[in-house]
Tab-separated table of N, CA and C in Angstrom:
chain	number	residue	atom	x	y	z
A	447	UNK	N	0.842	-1.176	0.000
A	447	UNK	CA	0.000	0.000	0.000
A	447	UNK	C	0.891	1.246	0.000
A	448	UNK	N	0.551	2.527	-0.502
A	448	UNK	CA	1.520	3.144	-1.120
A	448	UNK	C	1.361	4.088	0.101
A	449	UNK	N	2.245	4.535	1.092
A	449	UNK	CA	1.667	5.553	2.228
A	449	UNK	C	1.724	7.304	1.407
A	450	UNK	N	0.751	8.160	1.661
A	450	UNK	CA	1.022	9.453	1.038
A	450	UNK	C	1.146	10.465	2.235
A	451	UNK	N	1.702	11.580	1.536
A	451	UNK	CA	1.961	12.843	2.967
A	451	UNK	C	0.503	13.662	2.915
A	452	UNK	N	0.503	14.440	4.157
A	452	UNK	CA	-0.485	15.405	3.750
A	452	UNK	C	-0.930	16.060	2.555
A	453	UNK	N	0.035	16.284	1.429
A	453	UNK	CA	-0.972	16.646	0.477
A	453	UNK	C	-1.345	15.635	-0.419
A	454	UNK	N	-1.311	14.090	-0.428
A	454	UNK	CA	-1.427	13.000	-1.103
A	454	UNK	C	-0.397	12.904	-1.826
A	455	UNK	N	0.799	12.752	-1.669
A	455	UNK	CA	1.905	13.094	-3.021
A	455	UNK	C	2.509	11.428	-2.389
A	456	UNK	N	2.710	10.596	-3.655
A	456	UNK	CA	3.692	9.929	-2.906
A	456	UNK	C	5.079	9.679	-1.868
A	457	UNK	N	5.527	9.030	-1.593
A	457	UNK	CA	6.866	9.444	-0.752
A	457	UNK	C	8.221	9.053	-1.899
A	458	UNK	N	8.835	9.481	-1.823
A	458	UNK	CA	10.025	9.129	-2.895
A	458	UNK	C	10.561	8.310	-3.316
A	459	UNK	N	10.565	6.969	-2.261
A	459	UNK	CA	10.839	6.149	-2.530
A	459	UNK	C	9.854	4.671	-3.113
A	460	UNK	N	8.501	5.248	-2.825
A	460	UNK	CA	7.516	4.713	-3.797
A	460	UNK	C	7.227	5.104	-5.302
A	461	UNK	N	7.712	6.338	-4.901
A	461	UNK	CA	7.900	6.924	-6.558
A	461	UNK	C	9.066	6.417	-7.176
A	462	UNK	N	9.988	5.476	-6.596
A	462	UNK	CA	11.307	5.076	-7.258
A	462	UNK	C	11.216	3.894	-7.657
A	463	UNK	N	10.174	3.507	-6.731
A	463	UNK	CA	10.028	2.011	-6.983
A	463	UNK	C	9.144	1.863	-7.969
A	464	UNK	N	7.838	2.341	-8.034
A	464	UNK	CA	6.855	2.840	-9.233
A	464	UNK	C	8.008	2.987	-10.802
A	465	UNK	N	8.691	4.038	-10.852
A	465	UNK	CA	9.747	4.250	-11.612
A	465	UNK	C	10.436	2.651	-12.705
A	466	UNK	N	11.100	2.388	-11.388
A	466	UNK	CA	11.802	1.134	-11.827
A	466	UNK	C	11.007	-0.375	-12.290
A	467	UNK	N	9.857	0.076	-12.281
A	467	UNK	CA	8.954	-0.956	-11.965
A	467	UNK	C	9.141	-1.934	-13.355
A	468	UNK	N	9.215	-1.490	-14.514
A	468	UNK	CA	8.933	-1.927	-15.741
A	468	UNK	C	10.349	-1.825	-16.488
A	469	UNK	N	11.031	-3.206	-17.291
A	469	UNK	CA	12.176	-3.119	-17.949
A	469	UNK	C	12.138	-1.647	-18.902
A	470	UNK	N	11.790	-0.825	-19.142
A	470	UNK	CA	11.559	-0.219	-20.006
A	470	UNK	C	12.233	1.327	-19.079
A	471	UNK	N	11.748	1.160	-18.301
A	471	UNK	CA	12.031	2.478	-16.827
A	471	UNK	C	13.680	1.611	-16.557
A	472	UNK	N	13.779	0.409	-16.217
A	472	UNK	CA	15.263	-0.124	-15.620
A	472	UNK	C	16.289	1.004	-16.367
A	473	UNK	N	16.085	0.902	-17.793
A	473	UNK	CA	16.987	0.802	-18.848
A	473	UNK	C	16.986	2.152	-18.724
A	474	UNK	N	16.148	3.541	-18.612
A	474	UNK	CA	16.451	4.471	-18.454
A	474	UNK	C	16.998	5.273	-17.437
A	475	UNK	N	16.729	4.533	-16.144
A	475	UNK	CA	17.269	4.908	-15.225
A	475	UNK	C	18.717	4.696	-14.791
A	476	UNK	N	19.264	3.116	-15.356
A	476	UNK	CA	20.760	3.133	-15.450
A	476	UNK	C	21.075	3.968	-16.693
A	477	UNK	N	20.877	4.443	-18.068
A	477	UNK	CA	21.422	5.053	-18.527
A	477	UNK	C	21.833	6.725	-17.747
A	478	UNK	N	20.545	7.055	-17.140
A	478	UNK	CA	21.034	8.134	-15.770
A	478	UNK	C	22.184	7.992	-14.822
A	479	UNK	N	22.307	6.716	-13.755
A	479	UNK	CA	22.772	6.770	-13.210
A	479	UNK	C	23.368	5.701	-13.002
A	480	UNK	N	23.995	4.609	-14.437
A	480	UNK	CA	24.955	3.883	-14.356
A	480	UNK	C	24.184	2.341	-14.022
A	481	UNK	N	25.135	1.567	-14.080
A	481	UNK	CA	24.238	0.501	-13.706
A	481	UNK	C	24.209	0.451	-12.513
A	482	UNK	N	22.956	-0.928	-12.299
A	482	UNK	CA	22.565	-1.190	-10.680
A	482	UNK	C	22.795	-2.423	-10.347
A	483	UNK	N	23.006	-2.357	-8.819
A	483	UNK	CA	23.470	-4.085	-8.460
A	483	UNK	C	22.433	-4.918	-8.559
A	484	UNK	N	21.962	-6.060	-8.772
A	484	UNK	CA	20.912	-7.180	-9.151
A	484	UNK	C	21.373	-7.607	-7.721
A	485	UNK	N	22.290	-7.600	-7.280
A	485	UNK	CA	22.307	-9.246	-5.749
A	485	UNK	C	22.538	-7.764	-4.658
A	486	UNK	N	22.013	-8.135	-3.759
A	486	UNK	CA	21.928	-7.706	-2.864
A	486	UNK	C	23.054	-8.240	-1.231
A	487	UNK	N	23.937	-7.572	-1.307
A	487	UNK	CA	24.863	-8.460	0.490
A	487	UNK	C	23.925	-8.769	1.620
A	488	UNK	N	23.760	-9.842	2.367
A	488	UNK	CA	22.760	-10.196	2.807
A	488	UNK	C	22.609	-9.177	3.850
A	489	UNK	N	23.509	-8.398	4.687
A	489	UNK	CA	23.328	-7.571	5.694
A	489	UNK	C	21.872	-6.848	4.956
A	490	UNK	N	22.921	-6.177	3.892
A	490	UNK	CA	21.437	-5.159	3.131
A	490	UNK	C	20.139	-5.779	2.587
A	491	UNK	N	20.058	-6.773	2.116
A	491	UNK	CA	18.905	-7.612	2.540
A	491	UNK	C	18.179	-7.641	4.030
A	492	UNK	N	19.178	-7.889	4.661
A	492	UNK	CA	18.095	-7.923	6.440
A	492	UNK	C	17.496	-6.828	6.498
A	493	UNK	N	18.584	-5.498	6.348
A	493	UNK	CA	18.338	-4.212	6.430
A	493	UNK	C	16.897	-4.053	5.914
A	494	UNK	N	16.764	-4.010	4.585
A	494	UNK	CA	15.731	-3.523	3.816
A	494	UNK	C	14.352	-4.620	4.248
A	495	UNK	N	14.692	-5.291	4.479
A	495	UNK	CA	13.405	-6.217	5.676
A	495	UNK	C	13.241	-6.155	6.495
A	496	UNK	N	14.127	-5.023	7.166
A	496	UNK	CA	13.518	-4.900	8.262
A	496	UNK	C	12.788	-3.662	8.487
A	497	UNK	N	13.058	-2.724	7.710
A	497	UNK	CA	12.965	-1.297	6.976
A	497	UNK	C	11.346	-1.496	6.528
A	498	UNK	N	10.759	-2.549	5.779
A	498	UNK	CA	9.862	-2.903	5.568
A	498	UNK	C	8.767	-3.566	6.075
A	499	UNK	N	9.462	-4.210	7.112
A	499	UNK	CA	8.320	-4.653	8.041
A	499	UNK	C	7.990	-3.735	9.366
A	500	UNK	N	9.578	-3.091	9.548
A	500	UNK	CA	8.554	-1.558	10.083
A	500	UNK	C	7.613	-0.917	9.789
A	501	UNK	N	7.763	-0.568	8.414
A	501	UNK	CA	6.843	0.246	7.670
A	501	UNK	C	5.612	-0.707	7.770
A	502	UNK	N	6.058	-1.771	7.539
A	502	UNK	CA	4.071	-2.493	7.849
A	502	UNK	C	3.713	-2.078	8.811
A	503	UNK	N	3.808	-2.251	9.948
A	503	UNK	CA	3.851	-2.418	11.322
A	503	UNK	C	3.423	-0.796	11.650
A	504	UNK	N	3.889	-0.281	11.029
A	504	UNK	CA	3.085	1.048	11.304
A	504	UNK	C	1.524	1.609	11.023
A	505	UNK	N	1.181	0.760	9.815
A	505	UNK	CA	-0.216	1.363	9.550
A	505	UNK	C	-1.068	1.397	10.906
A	506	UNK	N	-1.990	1.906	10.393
A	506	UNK	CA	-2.962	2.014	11.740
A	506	UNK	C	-4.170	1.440	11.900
């Protein structure tokens, strides 16, 4: 579920993810800013799961 701020705007990093969503967006966005890593180090894996199940854990 996509959380929005007071004026309904997405948050940035749903808008990045939205972005990247489709091979078509991948390809333009590394031509921006280079390529991107595909594997993830598992620390940053935990990280970003845990980052995320905060964010669940917050709705209300």
């Amino acid at each position: 579920m996509t959380k929005r701020d007071k004026a309904g705007h997405k948050s940035l990093a749903d808008a990045v993810r939205e972005l990247i969503g489709t091979e078509d967006n991948r390809r333009h966005v590394e031509k921006l800013f280079g390529p991107v890593e595909t594997e993830l180090t598992p620390t940053l894996a935990l990280l970003l799961e845990a980052i995320g199940k905060a964010r669940d854990d917050e709705t209300p």
